[in-house]
Amino acid sequence: MDQYQVLGNPIKQSKSPQIHAQFASNTAQDVEYSAQLVPESDFEQVVEDFFASGGKGLNITVPFKQRAFSLAQHPSAAANLAQAANTLWLNESGEVCADNTDGVGMVRDITVNLGAELSAKRILILGAGGAVRGVLEPLLAQKPAQVVIANRTLSKAQALAEAVASLGPVQACSFEHLQGPFDWIINGTSASLSGDLPPLPEGLLQASTQTYDMMYGAQATVFSQWAMAHGVAKASDGLGMLVEQAAESFTIWRGVRPTTAGVLSWLRQQL
Ligand code: ATR
């Protein structure tokens, strides 16, 4: 049976084995997918051993996504831009290929699952860390009218905006100088994890604004609560992004796209 794994540290929280087991059964693919806790010092060796023993594909999670990118001989454009990879596999010559499916996953969740448009929209994206870096390339491929990257540390937003300047209309801004309204506000800061909200000025939202938090939880995130309190049209969280990035990896590995709606509603019930 073809073997797949997710590598991370910690790994216990990973929902990937459950998600991929459902994809495999839905598409009648004979695969086995497990999780492995990898000590910080062992990552490269574990990847090498996995493929040497016939393993077919790896998902990579915190804190190894940058190292996964570094060891790949053939990174995708999205992985190159993110300088991070969450999906590894071998090509026919046995060389390591890498992709970063987070951004495509988020875009698919928004455009397919939520049935919303990103093209020609004014989009505000909060944060300039790894999570945001990982989604910019697919986001800009949707041809938004404008993407503003706002971050607490302005220099990081500026560096990121410069890095993607050739891909579309992007600019950097501090939180305090933001001028709305925006059609979309996407939260890619890790502030939600600690229950914090970036210091957002008034005037960013209008009645038709939709928001998306890359984080998710059993309750609405602090960011989603802020958005709903301001009367946005819809506030979505990142559970669909989690499922869609997994579906994208599965499709790369197996050449078959799994359906995701059932897995997403099942996962929602588990939260
Ligand atoms: P990740 O991989 O989750 O993106 P990261 O690379 O450490 O993690 O980036 C975290 C992001 O959340 C950064 O943009 C960070 O802002 P700074 O660059 O100024 O550090 C942002 N962030 C974290 N806590 C925040 C808070 N309480 N308010 C606003 N932004 C916050």
mmCIF file with all atom_site columns, N, CA and C in Angstrom, residues 120-146:
data_model
loop_
_atom_site.group_PDB
_atom_site.id
_atom_site.type_symbol
_atom_site.label_atom_id
_atom_site.label_alt_id
_atom_site.label_comp_id
_atom_site.label_asym_id
_atom_site.label_entity_id
_atom_site.label_seq_id
_atom_site.pdbx_PDB_ins_code
_atom_site.Cartn_x
_atom_site.Cartn_y
_atom_site.Cartn_z
_atom_site.occupancy
_atom_site.B_iso_or_equiv
_atom_site.pdbx_formal_charge
_atom_site.auth_seq_id
_atom_site.auth_comp_id
_atom_site.auth_asym_id
_atom_site.auth_atom_id
_atom_site.pdbx_PDB_model_num
ATOM 1  N N  . ALA A 1 120 ? -10.858 41.376 -9.014  1.00 0.00 ? 120 ALA A N  1
ATOM 2  C CA . ALA A 1 120 ? -11.286 42.777 -9.051  1.00 0.00 ? 120 ALA A CA 1
ATOM 3  C C  . ALA A 1 120 ? -11.710 43.312 -7.688  1.00 0.00 ? 120 ALA A C  1
ATOM 4  N N  . LYS A 1 121 ? -11.377 42.585 -6.616  1.00 0.00 ? 121 LYS A N  1
ATOM 5  C CA . LYS A 1 121 ? -11.750 43.043 -5.262  1.00 0.00 ? 121 LYS A CA 1
ATOM 6  C C  . LYS A 1 121 ? -10.591 43.767 -4.596  1.00 0.00 ? 121 LYS A C  1
ATOM 7  N N  . ARG A 1 122 ? -10.949 44.635 -3.642  1.00 0.00 ? 122 ARG A N  1
ATOM 8  C CA . ARG A 1 122 ? -9.947  45.307 -2.794  1.00 0.00 ? 122 ARG A CA 1
ATOM 9  C C  . ARG A 1 122 ? -9.754  44.442 -1.567  1.00 0.00 ? 122 ARG A C  1
ATOM 10 N N  . ILE A 1 123 ? -8.558  43.923 -1.394  1.00 0.00 ? 123 ILE A N  1
ATOM 11 C CA . ILE A 1 123 ? -8.314  42.936 -0.340  1.00 0.00 ? 123 ILE A CA 1
ATOM 12 C C  . ILE A 1 123 ? -7.286  43.471 0.659   1.00 0.00 ? 123 ILE A C  1
ATOM 13 N N  . LEU A 1 124 ? -7.653  43.407 1.939   1.00 0.00 ? 124 LEU A N  1
ATOM 14 C CA . LEU A 1 124 ? -6.715  43.738 3.016   1.00 0.00 ? 124 LEU A CA 1
ATOM 15 C C  . LEU A 1 124 ? -6.264  42.440 3.657   1.00 0.00 ? 124 LEU A C  1
ATOM 16 N N  . ILE A 1 125 ? -4.967  42.274 3.787   1.00 0.00 ? 125 ILE A N  1
ATOM 17 C CA . ILE A 1 125 ? -4.462  41.073 4.430   1.00 0.00 ? 125 ILE A CA 1
ATOM 18 C C  . ILE A 1 125 ? -3.641  41.478 5.649   1.00 0.00 ? 125 ILE A C  1
ATOM 19 N N  . LEU A 1 126 ? -3.996  40.903 6.782   1.00 0.00 ? 126 LEU A N  1
ATOM 20 C CA . LEU A 1 126 ? -3.383  41.283 8.052   1.00 0.00 ? 126 LEU A CA 1
ATOM 21 C C  . LEU A 1 126 ? -2.288  40.297 8.406   1.00 0.00 ? 126 LEU A C  1
ATOM 22 N N  . GLY A 1 127 ? -1.067  40.813 8.636   1.00 0.00 ? 127 GLY A N  1
ATOM 23 C CA . GLY A 1 127 ? 0.063   39.972 8.990   1.00 0.00 ? 127 GLY A CA 1
ATOM 24 C C  . GLY A 1 127 ? 1.051   39.883 7.843   1.00 0.00 ? 127 GLY A C  1
ATOM 25 N N  . ALA A 1 128 ? 2.292   39.565 8.177   1.00 0.00 ? 128 ALA A N  1
ATOM 26 C CA . ALA A 1 128 ? 3.340   39.440 7.154   1.00 0.00 ? 128 ALA A CA 1
ATOM 27 C C  . ALA A 1 128 ? 4.313   38.330 7.533   1.00 0.00 ? 128 ALA A C  1
ATOM 28 N N  . GLY A 1 129 ? 3.796   37.329 8.225   1.00 0.00 ? 129 GLY A N  1
ATOM 29 C CA . GLY A 1 129 ? 4.625   36.185 8.613   1.00 0.00 ? 129 GLY A CA 1
ATOM 30 C C  . GLY A 1 129 ? 4.475   35.048 7.618   1.00 0.00 ? 129 GLY A C  1
ATOM 31 N N  . GLY A 1 130 ? 4.838   33.855 8.070   1.00 0.00 ? 130 GLY A N  1
ATOM 32 C CA . GLY A 1 130 ? 4.838   32.681 7.200   1.00 0.00 ? 130 GLY A CA 1
ATOM 33 C C  . GLY A 1 130 ? 3.470   32.381 6.612   1.00 0.00 ? 130 GLY A C  1
ATOM 34 N N  . ALA A 1 131 ? 2.419   32.553 7.396   1.00 0.00 ? 131 ALA A N  1
ATOM 35 C CA . ALA A 1 131 ? 1.069   32.214 6.925   1.00 0.00 ? 131 ALA A CA 1
ATOM 36 C C  . ALA A 1 131 ? 0.681   33.085 5.731   1.00 0.00 ? 131 ALA A C  1
ATOM 37 N N  . VAL A 1 132 ? 1.004   34.368 5.810   1.00 0.00 ? 132 VAL A N  1
ATOM 38 C CA . VAL A 1 132 ? 0.651   35.291 4.722   1.00 0.00 ? 132 VAL A CA 1
ATOM 39 C C  . VAL A 1 132 ? 1.542   35.050 3.507   1.00 0.00 ? 132 VAL A C  1
ATOM 40 N N  . ARG A 1 133 ? 2.831   34.866 3.761   1.00 0.00 ? 133 ARG A N  1
ATOM 41 C CA . ARG A 1 133 ? 3.771   34.555 2.669   1.00 0.00 ? 133 ARG A CA 1
ATOM 42 C C  . ARG A 1 133 ? 3.286   33.369 1.849   1.00 0.00 ? 133 ARG A C  1
ATOM 43 N N  . GLY A 1 134 ? 2.690   32.387 2.564   1.00 0.00 ? 134 GLY A N  1
ATOM 44 C CA . GLY A 1 134 ? 2.257   31.160 1.910   1.00 0.00 ? 134 GLY A CA 1
ATOM 45 C C  . GLY A 1 134 ? 1.049   31.313 1.000   1.00 0.00 ? 134 GLY A C  1
ATOM 46 N N  . VAL A 1 135 ? 0.286   32.397 1.150   1.00 0.00 ? 135 VAL A N  1
ATOM 47 C CA . VAL A 1 135 ? -0.947  32.508 0.348   1.00 0.00 ? 135 VAL A CA 1
ATOM 48 C C  . VAL A 1 135 ? -0.892  33.578 -0.735  1.00 0.00 ? 135 VAL A C  1
ATOM 49 N N  . LEU A 1 136 ? 0.152   34.411 -0.746  1.00 0.00 ? 136 LEU A N  1
ATOM 50 C CA . LEU A 1 136 ? 0.129   35.582 -1.635  1.00 0.00 ? 136 LEU A CA 1
ATOM 51 C C  . LEU A 1 136 ? 0.122   35.233 -3.122  1.00 0.00 ? 136 LEU A C  1
ATOM 52 N N  . GLU A 1 137 ? 0.873   34.227 -3.505  1.00 0.00 ? 137 GLU A N  1
ATOM 53 C CA . GLU A 1 137 ? 0.983   33.924 -4.939  1.00 0.00 ? 137 GLU A CA 1
ATOM 54 C C  . GLU A 1 137 ? -0.377  33.495 -5.521  1.00 0.00 ? 137 GLU A C  1
ATOM 55 N N  . PRO A 1 138 ? -1.050  32.506 -4.918  1.00 0.00 ? 138 PRO A N  1
ATOM 56 C CA . PRO A 1 138 ? -2.375  32.135 -5.449  1.00 0.00 ? 138 PRO A CA 1
ATOM 57 C C  . PRO A 1 138 ? -3.411  33.253 -5.302  1.00 0.00 ? 138 PRO A C  1
ATOM 58 N N  . LEU A 1 139 ? -3.292  34.049 -4.251  1.00 0.00 ? 139 LEU A N  1
ATOM 59 C CA . LEU A 1 139 ? -4.226  35.161 -4.066  1.00 0.00 ? 139 LEU A CA 1
ATOM 60 C C  . LEU A 1 139 ? -4.081  36.164 -5.207  1.00 0.00 ? 139 LEU A C  1
ATOM 61 N N  . LEU A 1 140 ? -2.850  36.526 -5.543  1.00 0.00 ? 140 LEU A N  1
ATOM 62 C CA . LEU A 1 140 ? -2.624  37.497 -6.612  1.00 0.00 ? 140 LEU A CA 1
ATOM 63 C C  . LEU A 1 140 ? -2.990  36.921 -7.974  1.00 0.00 ? 140 LEU A C  1
ATOM 64 N N  . ALA A 1 141 ? -2.910  35.605 -8.107  1.00 0.00 ? 141 ALA A N  1
ATOM 65 C CA . ALA A 1 141 ? -3.296  34.968 -9.372  1.00 0.00 ? 141 ALA A CA 1
ATOM 66 C C  . ALA A 1 141 ? -4.795  35.133 -9.642  1.00 0.00 ? 141 ALA A C  1
ATOM 67 N N  . GLN A 1 142 ? -5.568  35.470 -8.603  1.00 0.00 ? 142 GLN A N  1
ATOM 68 C CA . GLN A 1 142 ? -7.000  35.721 -8.791  1.00 0.00 ? 142 GLN A CA 1
ATOM 69 C C  . GLN A 1 142 ? -7.273  37.106 -9.378  1.00 0.00 ? 142 GLN A C  1
ATOM 70 N N  . LYS A 1 143 ? -6.229  37.882 -9.573  1.00 0.00 ? 143 LYS A N  1
ATOM 71 C CA . LYS A 1 143 ? -6.337  39.227 -10.150 1.00 0.00 ? 143 LYS A CA 1
ATOM 72 C C  . LYS A 1 143 ? -7.234  40.179 -9.346  1.00 0.00 ? 143 LYS A C  1
ATOM 73 N N  . PRO A 1 144 ? -6.934  40.322 -8.058  1.00 0.00 ? 144 PRO A N  1
ATOM 74 C CA . PRO A 1 144 ? -7.667  41.321 -7.278  1.00 0.00 ? 144 PRO A CA 1
ATOM 75 C C  . PRO A 1 144 ? -7.327  42.732 -7.764  1.00 0.00 ? 144 PRO A C  1
ATOM 76 N N  . ALA A 1 145 ? -8.216  43.706 -7.466  1.00 0.00 ? 145 ALA A N  1
ATOM 77 C CA . ALA A 1 145 ? -7.933  45.088 -7.868  1.00 0.00 ? 145 ALA A CA 1
ATOM 78 C C  . ALA A 1 145 ? -6.754  45.624 -7.074  1.00 0.00 ? 145 ALA A C  1
ATOM 79 N N  . GLN A 1 146 ? -6.676  45.216 -5.794  1.00 0.00 ? 146 GLN A N  1
ATOM 80 C CA . GLN A 1 146 ? -5.624  45.729 -4.926  1.00 0.00 ? 146 GLN A CA 1
ATOM 81 C C  . GLN A 1 146 ? -5.451  44.796 -3.736  1.00 0.00 ? 146 GLN A C  1
#
